[in-house]
CSV table of C-alpha atoms in Angstrom, one decimal:
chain,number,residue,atom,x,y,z
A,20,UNK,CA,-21.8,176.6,53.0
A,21,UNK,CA,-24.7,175.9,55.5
A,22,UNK,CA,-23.9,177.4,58.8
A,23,UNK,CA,-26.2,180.7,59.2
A,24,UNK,CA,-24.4,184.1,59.5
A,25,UNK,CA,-25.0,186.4,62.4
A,26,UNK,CA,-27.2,188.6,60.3
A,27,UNK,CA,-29.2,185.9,59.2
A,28,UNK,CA,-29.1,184.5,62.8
A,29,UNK,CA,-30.8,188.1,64.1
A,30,UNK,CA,-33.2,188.0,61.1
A,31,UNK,CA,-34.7,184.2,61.9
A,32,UNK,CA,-35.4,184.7,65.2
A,33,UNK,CA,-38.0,187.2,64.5
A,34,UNK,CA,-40.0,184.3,62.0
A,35,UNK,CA,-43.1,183.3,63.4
A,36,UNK,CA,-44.1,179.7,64.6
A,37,UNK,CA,-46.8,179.0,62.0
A,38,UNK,CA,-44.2,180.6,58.9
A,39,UNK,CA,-42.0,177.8,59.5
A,40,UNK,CA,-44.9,175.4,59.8
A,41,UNK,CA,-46.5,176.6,56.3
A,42,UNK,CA,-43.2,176.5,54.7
A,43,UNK,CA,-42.1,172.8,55.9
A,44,UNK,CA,-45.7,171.9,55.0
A,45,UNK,CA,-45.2,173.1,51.4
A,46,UNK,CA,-41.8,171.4,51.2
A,47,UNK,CA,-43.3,168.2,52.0
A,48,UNK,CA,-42.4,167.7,55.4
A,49,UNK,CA,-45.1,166.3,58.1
A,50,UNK,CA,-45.9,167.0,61.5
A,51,UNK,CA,-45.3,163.6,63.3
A,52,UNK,CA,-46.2,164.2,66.6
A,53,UNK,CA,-46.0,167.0,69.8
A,54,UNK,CA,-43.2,167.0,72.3
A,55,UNK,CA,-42.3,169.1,75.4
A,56,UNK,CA,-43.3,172.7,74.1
A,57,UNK,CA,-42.2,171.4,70.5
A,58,UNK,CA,-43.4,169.4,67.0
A,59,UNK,CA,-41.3,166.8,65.7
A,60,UNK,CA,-41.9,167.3,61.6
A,61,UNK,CA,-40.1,164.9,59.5
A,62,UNK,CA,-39.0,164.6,55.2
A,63,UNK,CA,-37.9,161.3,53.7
A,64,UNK,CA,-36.0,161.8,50.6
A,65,UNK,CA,-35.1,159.7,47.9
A,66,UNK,CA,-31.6,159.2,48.1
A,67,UNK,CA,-32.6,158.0,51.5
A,68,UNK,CA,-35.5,156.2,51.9
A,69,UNK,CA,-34.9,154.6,55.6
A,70,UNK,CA,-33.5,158.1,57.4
A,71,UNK,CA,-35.9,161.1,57.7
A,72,UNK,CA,-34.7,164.4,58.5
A,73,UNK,CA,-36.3,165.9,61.7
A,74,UNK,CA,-36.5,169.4,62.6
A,75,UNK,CA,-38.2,170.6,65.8
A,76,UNK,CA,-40.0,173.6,65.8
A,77,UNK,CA,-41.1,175.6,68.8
A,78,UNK,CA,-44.7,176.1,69.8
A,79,UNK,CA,-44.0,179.4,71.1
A,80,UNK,CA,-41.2,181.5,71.3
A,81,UNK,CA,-39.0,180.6,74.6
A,82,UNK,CA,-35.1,181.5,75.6
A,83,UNK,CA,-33.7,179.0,73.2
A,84,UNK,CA,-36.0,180.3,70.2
A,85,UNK,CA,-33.4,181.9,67.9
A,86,UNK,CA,-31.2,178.8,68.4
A,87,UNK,CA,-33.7,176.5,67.7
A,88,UNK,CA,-35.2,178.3,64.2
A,89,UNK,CA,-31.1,178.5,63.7
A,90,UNK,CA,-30.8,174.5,63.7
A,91,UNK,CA,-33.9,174.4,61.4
A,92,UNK,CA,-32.6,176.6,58.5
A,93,UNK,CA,-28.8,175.0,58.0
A,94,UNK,CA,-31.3,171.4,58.2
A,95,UNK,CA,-33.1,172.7,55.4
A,96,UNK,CA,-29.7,174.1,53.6
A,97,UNK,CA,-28.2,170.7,53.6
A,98,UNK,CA,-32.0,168.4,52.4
A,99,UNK,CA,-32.5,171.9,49.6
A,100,UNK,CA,-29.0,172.1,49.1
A,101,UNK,CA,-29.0,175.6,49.2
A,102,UNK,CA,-27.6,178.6,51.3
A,103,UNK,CA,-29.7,179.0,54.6
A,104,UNK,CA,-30.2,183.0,53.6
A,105,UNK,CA,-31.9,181.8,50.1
A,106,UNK,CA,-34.3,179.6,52.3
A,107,UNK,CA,-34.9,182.5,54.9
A,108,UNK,CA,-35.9,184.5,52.2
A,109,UNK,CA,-38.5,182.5,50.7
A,110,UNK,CA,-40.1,182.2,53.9
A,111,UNK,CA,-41.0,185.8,54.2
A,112,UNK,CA,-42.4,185.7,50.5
A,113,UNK,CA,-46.4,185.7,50.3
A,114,UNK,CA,-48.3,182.8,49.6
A,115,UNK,CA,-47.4,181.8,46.1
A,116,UNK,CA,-47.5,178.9,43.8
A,117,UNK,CA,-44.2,177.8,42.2
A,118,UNK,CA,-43.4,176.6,39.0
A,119,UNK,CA,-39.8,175.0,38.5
A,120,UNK,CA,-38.2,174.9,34.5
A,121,UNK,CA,-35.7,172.2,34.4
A,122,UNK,CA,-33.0,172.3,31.9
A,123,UNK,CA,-31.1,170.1,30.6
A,124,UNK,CA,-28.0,171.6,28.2
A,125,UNK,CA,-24.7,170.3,27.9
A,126,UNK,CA,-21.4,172.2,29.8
A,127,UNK,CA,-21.6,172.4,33.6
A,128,UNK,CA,-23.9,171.6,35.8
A,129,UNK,CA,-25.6,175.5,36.8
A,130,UNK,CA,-25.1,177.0,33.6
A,131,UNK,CA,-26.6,177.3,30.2
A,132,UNK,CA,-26.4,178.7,26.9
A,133,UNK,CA,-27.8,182.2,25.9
A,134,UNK,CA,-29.8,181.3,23.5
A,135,UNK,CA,-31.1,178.3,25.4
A,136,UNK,CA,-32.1,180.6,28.3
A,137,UNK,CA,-34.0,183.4,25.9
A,138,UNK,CA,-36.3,180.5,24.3
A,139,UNK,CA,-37.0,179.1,27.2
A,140,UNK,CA,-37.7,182.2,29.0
A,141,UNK,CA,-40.3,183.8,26.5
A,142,UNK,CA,-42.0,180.4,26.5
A,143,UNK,CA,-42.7,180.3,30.5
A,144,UNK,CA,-43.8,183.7,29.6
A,145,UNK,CA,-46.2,182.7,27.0
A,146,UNK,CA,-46.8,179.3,29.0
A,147,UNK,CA,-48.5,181.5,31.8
A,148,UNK,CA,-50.1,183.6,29.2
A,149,UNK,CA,-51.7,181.1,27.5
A,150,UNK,CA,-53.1,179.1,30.9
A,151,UNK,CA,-54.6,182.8,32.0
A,152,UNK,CA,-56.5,183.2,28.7
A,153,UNK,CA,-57.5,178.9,29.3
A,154,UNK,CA,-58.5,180.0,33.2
A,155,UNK,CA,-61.1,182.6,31.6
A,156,UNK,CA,-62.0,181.4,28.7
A,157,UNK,CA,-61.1,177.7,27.2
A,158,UNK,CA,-60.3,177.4,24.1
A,159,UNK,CA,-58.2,175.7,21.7
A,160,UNK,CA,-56.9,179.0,20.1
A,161,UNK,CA,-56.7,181.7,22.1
A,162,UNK,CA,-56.7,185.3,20.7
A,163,UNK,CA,-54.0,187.9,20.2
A,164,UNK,CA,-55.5,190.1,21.8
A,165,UNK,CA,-55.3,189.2,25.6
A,166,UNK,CA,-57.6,190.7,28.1
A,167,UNK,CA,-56.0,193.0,30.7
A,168,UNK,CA,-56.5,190.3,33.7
A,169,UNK,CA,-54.0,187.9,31.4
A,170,UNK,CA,-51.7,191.2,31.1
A,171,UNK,CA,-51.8,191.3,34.8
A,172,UNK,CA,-51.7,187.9,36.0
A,173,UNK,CA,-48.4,187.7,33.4
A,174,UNK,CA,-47.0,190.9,35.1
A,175,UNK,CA,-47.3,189.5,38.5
A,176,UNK,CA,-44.9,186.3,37.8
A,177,UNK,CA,-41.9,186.4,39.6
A,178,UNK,CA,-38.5,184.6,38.4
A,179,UNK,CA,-36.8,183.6,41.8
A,180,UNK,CA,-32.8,182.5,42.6
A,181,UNK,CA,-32.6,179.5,40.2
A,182,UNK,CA,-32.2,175.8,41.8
A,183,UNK,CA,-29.3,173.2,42.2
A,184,UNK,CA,-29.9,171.2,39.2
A,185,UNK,CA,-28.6,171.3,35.5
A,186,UNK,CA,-30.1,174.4,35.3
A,187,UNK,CA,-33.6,175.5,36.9
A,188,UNK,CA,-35.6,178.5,37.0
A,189,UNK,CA,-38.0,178.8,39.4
A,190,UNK,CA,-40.7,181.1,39.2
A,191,UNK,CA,-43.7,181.9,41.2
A,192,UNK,CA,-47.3,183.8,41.3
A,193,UNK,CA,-48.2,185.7,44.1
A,194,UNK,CA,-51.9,184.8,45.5
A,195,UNK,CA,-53.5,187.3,46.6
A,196,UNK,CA,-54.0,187.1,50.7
A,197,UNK,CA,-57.0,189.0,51.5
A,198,UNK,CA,-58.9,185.8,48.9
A,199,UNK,CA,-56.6,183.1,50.3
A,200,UNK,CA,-57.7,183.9,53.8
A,201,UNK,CA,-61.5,184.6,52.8
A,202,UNK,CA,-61.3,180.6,50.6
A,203,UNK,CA,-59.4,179.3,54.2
A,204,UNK,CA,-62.2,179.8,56.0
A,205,UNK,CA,-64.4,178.6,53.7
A,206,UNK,CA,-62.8,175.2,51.8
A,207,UNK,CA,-59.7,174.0,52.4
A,208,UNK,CA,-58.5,171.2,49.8
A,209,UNK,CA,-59.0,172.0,46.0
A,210,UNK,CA,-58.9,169.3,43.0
A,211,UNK,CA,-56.8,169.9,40.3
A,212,UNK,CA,-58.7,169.1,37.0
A,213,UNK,CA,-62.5,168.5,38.5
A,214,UNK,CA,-63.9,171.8,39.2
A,215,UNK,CA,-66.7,170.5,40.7
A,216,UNK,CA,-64.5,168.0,43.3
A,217,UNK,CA,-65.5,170.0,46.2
A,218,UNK,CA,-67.0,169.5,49.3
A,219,UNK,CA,-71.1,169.5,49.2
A,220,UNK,CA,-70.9,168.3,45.9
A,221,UNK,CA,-71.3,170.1,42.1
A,222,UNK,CA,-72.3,173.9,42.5
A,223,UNK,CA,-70.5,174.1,46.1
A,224,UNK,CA,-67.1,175.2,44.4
A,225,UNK,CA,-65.8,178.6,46.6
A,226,UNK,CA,-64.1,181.1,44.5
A,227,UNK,CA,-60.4,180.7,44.5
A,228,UNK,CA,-58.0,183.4,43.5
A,229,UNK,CA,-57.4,184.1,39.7
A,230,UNK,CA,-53.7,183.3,40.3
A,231,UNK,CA,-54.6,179.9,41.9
A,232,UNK,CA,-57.0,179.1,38.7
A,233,UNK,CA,-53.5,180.1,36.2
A,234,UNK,CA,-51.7,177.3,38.1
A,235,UNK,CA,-54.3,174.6,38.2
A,236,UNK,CA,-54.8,175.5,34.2
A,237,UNK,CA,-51.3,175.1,33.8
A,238,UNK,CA,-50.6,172.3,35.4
A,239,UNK,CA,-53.9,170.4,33.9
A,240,UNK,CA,-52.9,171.9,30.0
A,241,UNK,CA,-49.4,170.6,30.4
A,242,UNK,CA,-50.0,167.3,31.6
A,243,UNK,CA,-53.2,167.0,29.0
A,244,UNK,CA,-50.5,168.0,26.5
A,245,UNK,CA,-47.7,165.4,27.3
A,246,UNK,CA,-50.4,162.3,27.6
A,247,UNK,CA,-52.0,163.4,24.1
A,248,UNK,CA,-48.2,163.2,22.6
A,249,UNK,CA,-47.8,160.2,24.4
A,250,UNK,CA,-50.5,158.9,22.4
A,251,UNK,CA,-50.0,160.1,19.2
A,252,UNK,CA,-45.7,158.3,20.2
A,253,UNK,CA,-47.4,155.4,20.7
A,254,UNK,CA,-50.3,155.4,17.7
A,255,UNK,CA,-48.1,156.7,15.4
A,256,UNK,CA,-51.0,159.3,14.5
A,257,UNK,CA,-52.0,162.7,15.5
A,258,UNK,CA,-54.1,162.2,18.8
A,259,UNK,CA,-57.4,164.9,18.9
A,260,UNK,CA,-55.9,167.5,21.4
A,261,UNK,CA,-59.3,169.8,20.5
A,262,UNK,CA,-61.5,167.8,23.7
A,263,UNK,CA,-58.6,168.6,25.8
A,264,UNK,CA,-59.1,172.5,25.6
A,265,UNK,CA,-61.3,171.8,28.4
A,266,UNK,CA,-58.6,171.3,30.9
A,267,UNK,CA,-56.6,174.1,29.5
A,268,UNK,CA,-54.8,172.8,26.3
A,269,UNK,CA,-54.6,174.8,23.4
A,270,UNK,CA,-52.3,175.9,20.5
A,271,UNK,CA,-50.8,178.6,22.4
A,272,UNK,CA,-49.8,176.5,24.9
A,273,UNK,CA,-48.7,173.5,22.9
A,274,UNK,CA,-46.3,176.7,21.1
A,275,UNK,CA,-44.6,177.9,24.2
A,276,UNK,CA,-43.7,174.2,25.4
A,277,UNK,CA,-42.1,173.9,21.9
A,278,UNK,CA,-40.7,177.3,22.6
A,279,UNK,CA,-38.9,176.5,25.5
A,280,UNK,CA,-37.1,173.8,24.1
A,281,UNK,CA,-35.2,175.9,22.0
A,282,UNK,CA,-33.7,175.8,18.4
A,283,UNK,CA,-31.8,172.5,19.4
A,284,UNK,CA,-35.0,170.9,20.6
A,285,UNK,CA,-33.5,170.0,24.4
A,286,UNK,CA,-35.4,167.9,26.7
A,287,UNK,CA,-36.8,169.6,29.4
A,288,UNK,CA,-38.8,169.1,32.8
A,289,UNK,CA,-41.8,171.2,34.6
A,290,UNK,CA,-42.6,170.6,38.2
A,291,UNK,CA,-45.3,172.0,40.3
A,292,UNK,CA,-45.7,173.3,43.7
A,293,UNK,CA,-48.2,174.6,45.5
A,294,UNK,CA,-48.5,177.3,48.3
A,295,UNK,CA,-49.7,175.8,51.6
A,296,UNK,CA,-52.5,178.0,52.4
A,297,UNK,CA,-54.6,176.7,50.0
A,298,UNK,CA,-53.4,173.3,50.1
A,299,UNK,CA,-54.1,170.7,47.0
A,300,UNK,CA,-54.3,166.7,47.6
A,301,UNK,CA,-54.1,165.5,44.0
A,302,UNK,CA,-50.8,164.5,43.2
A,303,UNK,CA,-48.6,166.9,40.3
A,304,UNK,CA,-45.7,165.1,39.0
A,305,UNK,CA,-42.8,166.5,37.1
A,306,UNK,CA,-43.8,166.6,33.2
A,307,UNK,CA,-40.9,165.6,31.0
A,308,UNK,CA,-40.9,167.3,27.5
A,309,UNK,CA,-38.4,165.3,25.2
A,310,UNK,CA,-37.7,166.2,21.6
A,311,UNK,CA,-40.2,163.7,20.2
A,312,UNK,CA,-42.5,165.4,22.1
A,313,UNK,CA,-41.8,168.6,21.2
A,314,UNK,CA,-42.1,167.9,17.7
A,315,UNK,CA,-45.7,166.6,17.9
A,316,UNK,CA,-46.8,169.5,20.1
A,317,UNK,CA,-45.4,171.2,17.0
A,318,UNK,CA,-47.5,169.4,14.9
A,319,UNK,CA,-50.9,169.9,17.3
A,320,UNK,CA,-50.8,173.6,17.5
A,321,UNK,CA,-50.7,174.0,13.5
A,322,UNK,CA,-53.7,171.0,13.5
A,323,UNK,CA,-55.7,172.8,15.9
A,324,UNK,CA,-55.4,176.3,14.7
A,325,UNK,CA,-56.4,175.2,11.0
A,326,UNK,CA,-59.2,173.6,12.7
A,327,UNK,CA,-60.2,175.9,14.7
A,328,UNK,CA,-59.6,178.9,11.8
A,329,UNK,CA,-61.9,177.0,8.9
A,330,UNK,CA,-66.1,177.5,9.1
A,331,UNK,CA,-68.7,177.0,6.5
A,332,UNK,CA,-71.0,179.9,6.7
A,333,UNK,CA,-69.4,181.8,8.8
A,334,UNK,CA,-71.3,185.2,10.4
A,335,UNK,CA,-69.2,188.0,10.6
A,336,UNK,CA,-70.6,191.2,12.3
A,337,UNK,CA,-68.3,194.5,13.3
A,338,UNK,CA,-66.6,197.6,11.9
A,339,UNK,CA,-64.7,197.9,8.5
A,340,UNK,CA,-61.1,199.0,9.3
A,341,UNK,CA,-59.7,199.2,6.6
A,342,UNK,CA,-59.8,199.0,2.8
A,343,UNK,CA,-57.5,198.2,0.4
A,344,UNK,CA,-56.8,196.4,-3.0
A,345,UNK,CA,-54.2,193.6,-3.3
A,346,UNK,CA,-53.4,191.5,-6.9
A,347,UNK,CA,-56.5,192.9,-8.3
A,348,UNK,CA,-58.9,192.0,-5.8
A,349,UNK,CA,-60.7,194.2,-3.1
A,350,UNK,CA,-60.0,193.3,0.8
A,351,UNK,CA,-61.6,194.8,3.4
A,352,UNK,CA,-60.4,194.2,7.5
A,353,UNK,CA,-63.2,193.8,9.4
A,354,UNK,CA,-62.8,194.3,13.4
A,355,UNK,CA,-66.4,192.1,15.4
A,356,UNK,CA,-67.1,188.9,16.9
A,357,UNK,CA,-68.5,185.8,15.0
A,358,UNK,CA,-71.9,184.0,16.1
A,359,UNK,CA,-70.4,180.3,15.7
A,360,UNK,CA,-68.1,181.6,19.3
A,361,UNK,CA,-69.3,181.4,22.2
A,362,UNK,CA,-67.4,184.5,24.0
A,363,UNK,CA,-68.1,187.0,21.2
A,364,UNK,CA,-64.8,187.9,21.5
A,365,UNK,CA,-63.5,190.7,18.9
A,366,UNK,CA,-61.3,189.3,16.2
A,367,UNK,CA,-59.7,191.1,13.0
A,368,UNK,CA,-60.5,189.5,9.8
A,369,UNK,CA,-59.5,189.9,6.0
A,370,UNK,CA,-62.4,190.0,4.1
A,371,UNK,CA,-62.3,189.3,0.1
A,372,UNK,CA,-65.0,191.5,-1.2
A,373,UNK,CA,-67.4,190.3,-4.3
A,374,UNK,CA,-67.7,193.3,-6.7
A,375,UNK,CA,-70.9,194.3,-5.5
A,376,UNK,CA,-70.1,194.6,-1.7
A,377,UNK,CA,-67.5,197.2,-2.8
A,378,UNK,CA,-69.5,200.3,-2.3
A,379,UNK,CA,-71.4,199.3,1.0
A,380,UNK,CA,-67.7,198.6,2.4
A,381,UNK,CA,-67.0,202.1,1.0
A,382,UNK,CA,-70.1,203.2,2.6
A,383,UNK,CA,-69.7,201.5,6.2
A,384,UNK,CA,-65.7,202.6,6.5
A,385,UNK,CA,-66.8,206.1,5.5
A,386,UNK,CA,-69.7,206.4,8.2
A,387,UNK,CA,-68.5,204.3,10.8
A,388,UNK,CA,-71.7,202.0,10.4
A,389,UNK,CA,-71.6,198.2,11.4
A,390,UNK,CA,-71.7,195.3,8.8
A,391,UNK,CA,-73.0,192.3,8.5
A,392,UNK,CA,-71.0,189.7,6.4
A,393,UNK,CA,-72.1,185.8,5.7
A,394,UNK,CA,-68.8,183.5,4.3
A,395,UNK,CA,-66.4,181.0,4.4
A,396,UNK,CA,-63.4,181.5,7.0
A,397,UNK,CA,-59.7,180.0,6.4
A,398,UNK,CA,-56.2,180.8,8.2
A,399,UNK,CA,-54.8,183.7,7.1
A,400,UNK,CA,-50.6,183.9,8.7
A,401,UNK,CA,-51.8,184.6,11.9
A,402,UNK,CA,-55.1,185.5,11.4
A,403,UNK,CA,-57.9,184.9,9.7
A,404,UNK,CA,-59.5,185.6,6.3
A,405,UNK,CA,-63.0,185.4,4.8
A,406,UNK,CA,-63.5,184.2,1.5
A,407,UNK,CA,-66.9,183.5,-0.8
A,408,UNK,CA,-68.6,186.0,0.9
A,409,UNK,CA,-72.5,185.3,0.2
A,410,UNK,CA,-74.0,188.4,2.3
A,411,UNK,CA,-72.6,192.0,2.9
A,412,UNK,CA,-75.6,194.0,4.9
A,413,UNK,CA,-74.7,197.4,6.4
A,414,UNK,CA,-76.9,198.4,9.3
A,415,UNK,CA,-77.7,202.1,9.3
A,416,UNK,CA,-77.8,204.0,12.2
């Protein structure tokens, strides 16, 4: 039903001018041109191509306001196909980028299985957590441990009403609007993979919001993702995804993609939209995810995280843990940062000990002193472990 209730009738008429404006200009619709204390904004769909919707919108607020933003809303009910209090309510929302998970299950049309929904749930979750940990730091594996901006920026995701469709859920991040007004003012288009596509050339980039850099990241991992699988479809062998870490791939993200196809492996769809106060030219298509792509994602993530967990003469420098002995041999868990990475970033490792490096292992767990440790590194479950171990120094206080 599209006709607007009285209540939602008294609650229009107090939207302002410019709302309506920055929500028709994030649904795609375009200002055509001025009339009579009015804009004429039009959307062609694809159903039909030769008959535009129009809406007018007030350029101030007159006697005929309320009617006016009340012919608006049940226009936009029948293009979204939705109720014209769903719409309402999205207006008010702050600026936010959207994400929209598409599903495609057998049974009705608005329904899906349990199980479907859990997988694919707890992969958007780990989807967004994964392009936060990209937007700080890229890398092809990203650590368990997730700094507290990742926690944060995961927090703040919101799941919204879900969409006509087989089944969609549509979630969006907040952006902060203190920085969306401060980056207005400053730039006012931003490219979605070329950080340095700005205006005055390389080094001119302003600051966007942290929530802003998640969604570009996203967006840029997933599609890097679906053209590498592409590739290896077409090739018949395992495309590199390591280069693409730069544009926000990595294991963990090729893992929640799998994730949210579930344990039947369903085809899926992501689409992308962006709030308009920090508008974005560059073009973001749906991504399709079919099953022959999930199962080389599959294959990617366990590629790149042996990859990525194997080094020759590997330095090792932290904190023994832990000490223990296992089928005769002597493991110690070392918690430091290696000097091959970049970041520094602490990681817990497995450490087989030689029998000599027994006692200073004993020594450094015992007074809390940091070691030193030279060896080879391998995958270890999820982890990693350290293995021919060719220097053990303990640095004294």
């Amino acid at each position: 039903m599209n006709v607007i209730t009285d209540a939602e009738f008294e609650e229009a008429q107090t939207l302002a001018p410019e709302t309506l404006r920055r929500y028709l200009s994030g649904k795609g619709w375009r200002a055509e041109r001025a009339l009579s204390g009015a804009e004429l904004w039009e959307r062609y769909v694809e159903t039909e191509p030769d008959a535009p919707y129009e809406v007018l919108v007030p350029a101030e607020r007159r006697r005929d306001y309320p009617g006016r933003i009340a012919d608006i809303l049940e226009t936009l009910a029948v293009v979204e196909s939705r109720r014209p209090g769903e719409i309402l309510r999205e207006m008010r929302l702050p600026p936010s980028d959207w994400q929209f998970l598409t599903l495609m299950p057998p049974g009705p049309s608005g329904t899906a299985p349990l199980l479907d929904l859990v997988s694919a749930l707890n992969g958007l979750r780990e989807l967004h957590t994964a392009a936060a940990s990209s937007a700080l730091t890229p890398q092809a594996v990203q650590p368990a441990q997730k700094p507290q901006a990742v926690k944060d920026h995961v927090a703040s995701v919101r799941l919204d009403q879900t969409r006509v469709g087989s089944y969609v859920v549509a979630a969006h991040t907040p952006l902060p609007l203190r920085q969306v007004r401060r980056r207005q003012d400053a730039v006012r288009q931003a490219a979605l993979f070329d950080a340095d596509t700005f205006p005055g050339g390389p080094g001119a980039r302003v600051p966007e919001p942290y929530a802003r850099e998640v969604s570009r990241t996203l967006f840029a991992g997933v599609t890097s993702a679906r053209a590498a699988a592409d590739e290896t479809l077409e090739r018949d062998s395992l495309t590199d995804f390591m280069p693409l870490a730069r544009a926000g791939l990595s294991a963990n993200l090729c893992e929640a993609l799998v994730k949210m196809a579930g344990e039947e492996r369903r085809q899926y769809a992501l689409s992308f939209a962006w709030s308009p106060d920090l508008p974005v030219l560059q073009a973001s298509p749906p991504v399709a995810i079919t099953p022959q792509h999930v199962e080389v994602l599959e294959v990617a993530a366990k590629d790149l995280r042996e990859r990525v967990g194997r080094e020759s003469g590997a330095v090792l420098v932290g904190m023994v843990k832990d000490l223990r002995a296992e089928d005769g041999r002597r493991e110690a868990t070392v918690y430091g940062s290696f000097e091959h990475e970049d970041s520094g970033r602490p990681r817990r490792v497995r450490v087989q000990l030689n029998p000599e490096h027994v006692d200073r292992a004993t020594d450094a767990w015992r007074h809390r002193l940091e070691v030193v440790l030279r060896g080879d590194l391998e995958p270890h479950g999820t982890g990693l472990r350290m293995r021919a171990v060719t220097a053990f120094a303990v640095r004294q206080e």
